PDB file of C-alpha atoms in Angstrom:
ATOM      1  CA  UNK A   1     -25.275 -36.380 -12.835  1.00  0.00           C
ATOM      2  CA  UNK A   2     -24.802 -34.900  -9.168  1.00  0.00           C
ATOM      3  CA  UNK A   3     -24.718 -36.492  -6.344  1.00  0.00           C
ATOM      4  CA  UNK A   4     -25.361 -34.761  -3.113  1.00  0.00           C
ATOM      5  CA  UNK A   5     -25.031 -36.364   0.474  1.00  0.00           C
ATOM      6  CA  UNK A   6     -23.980 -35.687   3.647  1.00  0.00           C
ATOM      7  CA  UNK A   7     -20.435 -36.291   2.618  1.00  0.00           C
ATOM      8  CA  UNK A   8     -20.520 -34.355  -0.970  1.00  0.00           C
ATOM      9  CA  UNK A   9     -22.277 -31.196   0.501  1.00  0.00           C
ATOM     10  CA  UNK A  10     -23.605 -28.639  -1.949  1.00  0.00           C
ATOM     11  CA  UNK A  11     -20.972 -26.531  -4.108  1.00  0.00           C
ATOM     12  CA  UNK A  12     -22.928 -23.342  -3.188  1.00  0.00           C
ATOM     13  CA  UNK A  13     -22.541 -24.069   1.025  1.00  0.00           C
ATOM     14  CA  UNK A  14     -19.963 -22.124   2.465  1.00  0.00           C
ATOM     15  CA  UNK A  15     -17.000 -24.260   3.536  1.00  0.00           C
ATOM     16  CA  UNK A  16     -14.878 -22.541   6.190  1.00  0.00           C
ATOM     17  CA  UNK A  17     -10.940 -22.238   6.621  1.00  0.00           C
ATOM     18  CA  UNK A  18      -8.239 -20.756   8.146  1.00  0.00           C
ATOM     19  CA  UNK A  19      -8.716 -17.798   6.440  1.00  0.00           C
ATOM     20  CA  UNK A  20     -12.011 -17.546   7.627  1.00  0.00           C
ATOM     21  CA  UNK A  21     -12.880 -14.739  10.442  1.00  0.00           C
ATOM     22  CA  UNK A  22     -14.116 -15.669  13.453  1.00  0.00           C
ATOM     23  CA  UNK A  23     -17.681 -13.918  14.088  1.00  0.00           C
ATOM     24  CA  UNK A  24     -15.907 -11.163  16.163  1.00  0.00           C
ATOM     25  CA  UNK A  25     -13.701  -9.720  13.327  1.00  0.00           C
ATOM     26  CA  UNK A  26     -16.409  -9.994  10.616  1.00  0.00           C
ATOM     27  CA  UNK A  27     -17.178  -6.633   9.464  1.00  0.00           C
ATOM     28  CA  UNK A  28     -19.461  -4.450  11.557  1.00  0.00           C
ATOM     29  CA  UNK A  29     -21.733  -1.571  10.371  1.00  0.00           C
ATOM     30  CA  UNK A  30     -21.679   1.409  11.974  1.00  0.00           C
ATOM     31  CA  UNK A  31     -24.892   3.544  11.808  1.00  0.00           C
ATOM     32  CA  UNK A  32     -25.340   6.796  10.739  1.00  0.00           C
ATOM     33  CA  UNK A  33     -21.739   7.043   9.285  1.00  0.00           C
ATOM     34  CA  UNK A  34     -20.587   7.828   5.842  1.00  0.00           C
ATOM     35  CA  UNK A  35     -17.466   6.709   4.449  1.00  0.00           C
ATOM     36  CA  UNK A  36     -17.408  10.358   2.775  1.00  0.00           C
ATOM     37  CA  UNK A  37     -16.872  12.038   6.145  1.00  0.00           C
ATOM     38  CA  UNK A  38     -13.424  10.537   6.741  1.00  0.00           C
ATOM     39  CA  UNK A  39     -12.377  13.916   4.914  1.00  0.00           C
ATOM     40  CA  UNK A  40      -9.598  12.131   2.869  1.00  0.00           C
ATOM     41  CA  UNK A  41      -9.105  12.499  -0.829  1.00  0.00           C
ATOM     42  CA  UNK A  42      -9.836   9.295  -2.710  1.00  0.00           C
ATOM     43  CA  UNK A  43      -5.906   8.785  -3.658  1.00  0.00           C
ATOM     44  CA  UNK A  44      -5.713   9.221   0.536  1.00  0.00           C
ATOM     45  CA  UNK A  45      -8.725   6.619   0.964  1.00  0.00           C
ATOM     46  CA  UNK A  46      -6.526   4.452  -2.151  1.00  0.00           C
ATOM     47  CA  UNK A  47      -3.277   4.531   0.315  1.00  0.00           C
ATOM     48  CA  UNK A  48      -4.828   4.086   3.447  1.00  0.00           C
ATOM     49  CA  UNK A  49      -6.660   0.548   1.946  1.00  0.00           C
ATOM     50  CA  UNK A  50      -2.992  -0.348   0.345  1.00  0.00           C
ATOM     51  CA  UNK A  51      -1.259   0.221   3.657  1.00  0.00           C
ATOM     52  CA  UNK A  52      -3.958  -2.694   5.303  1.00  0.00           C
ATOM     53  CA  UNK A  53      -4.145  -4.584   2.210  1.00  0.00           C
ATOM     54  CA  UNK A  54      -3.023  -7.600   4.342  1.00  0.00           C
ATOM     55  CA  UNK A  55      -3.514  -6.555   7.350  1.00  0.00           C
ATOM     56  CA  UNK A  56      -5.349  -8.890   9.680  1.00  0.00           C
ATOM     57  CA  UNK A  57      -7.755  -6.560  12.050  1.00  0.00           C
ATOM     58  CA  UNK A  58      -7.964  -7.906  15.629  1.00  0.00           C
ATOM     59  CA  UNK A  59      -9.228  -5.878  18.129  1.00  0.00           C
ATOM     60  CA  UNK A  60     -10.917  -2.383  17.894  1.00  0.00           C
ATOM     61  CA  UNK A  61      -8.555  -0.871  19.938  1.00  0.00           C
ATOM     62  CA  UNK A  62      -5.654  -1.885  17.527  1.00  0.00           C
ATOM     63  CA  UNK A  63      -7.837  -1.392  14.795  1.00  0.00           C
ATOM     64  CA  UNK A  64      -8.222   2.489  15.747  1.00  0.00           C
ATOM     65  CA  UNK A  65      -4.769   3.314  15.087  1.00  0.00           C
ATOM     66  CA  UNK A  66      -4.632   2.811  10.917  1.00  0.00           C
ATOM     67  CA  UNK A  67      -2.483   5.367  10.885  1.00  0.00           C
ATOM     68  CA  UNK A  68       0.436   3.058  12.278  1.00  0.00           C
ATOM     69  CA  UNK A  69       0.501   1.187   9.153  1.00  0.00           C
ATOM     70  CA  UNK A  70       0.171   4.171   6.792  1.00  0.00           C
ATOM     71  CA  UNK A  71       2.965   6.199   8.710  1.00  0.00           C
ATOM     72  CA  UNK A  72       5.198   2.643   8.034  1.00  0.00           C
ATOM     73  CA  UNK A  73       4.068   2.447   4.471  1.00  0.00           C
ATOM     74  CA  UNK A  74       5.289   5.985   3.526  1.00  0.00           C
ATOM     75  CA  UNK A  75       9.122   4.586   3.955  1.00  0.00           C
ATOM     76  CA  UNK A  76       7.856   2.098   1.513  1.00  0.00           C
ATOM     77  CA  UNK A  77       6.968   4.592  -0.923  1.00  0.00           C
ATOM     78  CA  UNK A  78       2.911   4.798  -0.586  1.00  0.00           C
ATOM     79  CA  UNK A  79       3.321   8.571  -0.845  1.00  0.00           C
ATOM     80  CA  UNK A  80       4.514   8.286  -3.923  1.00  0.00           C
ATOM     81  CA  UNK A  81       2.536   4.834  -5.337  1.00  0.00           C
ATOM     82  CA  UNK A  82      -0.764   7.611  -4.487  1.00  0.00           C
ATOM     83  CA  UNK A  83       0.521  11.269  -5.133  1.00  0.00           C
ATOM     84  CA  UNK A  84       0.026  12.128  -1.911  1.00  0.00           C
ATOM     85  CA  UNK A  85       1.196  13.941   0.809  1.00  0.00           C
ATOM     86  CA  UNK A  86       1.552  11.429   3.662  1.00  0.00           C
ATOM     87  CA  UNK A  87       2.705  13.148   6.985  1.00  0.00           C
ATOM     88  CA  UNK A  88      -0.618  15.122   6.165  1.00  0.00           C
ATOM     89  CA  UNK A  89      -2.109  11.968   5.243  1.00  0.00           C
ATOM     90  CA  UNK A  90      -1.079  10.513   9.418  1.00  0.00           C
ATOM     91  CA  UNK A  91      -2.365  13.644  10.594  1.00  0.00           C
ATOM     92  CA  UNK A  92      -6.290  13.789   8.950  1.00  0.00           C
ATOM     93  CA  UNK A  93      -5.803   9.736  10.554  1.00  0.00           C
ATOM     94  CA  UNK A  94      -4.632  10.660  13.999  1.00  0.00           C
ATOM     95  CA  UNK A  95      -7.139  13.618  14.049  1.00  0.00           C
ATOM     96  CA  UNK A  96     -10.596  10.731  13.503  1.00  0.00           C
ATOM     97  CA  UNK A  97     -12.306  10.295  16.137  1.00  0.00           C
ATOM     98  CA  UNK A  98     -13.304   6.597  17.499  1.00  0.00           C
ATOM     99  CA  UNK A  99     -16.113   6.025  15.915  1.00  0.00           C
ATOM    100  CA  UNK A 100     -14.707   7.243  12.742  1.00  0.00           C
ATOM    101  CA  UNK A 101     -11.355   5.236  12.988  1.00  0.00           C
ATOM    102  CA  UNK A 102     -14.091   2.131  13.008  1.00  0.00           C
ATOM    103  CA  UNK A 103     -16.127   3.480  10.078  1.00  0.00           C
ATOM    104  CA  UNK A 104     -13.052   3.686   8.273  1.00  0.00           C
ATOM    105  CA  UNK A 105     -11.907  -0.278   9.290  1.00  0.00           C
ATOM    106  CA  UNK A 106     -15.191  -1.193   8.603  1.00  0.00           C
ATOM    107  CA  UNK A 107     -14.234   0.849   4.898  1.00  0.00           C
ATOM    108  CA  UNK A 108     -11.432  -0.874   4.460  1.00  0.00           C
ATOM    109  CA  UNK A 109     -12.225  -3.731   4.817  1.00  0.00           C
ATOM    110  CA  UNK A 110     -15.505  -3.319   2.272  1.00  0.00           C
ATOM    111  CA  UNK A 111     -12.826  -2.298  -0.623  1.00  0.00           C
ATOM    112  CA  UNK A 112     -10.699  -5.136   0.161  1.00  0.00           C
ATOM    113  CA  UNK A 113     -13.437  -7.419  -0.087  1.00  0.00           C
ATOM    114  CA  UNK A 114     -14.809  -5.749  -3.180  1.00  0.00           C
ATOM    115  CA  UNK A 115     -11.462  -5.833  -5.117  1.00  0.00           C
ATOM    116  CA  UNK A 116     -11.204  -9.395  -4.131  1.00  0.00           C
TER     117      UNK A 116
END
């Protein structure tokens, strides 16, 4: 038997927490772009997601500069951990332009959610 009330709400609502993001970091499309044009290798787009894996995205123009984390990752061994060649790796990320640095946050974020 259930019992449903204003103070047992409904298994299926969503309950929010701290982990929660507020509405301005949820994840925002951006039209006409295709994660394919990013012109990394999958192992690349594999290391660039690993380097964020727990990286909390706050502002876009933070956001823009994923290869920060990647270029700290490599002493970590992400070059390796992906068979990659990572300076190259910081270079095809310095090279994107703005509205591709937020296609590929927006990315990121989309295969972190989908692993999870």
């Amino acid at each position: 038997m259930t019992i449903q009330s204003d103070q047992h709400p409904k298994a299926e609502q969503p309950i929010a927490t701290s982990l929660s993001a507020p509405a301005q970091h949820q994840q925002i499309k951006v039209e006409g772009f295709s994660p394919n044009d990013f012109g990394l290798s999958e192992s690349e787009m594999n290391a660039v997601v690993d380097a964020h894996w727990s990286h909390w995205f706050e502002t876009s123009e933070l956001d823009r500069h994923v290869d920060w984390n990647v270029e700290d990752s490599l002493q970590d061994g992400l070059a390796e951990k992906w068979n990659i060649e990572g300076p190259a790796l910081v270079a095809k990320l310095k090279a994107l332009t703005s509205e591709q640095q937020d296609a590929l946050v927006t990315e990121i974020k989309r295969k972190r959610a989908a692993a999870g």
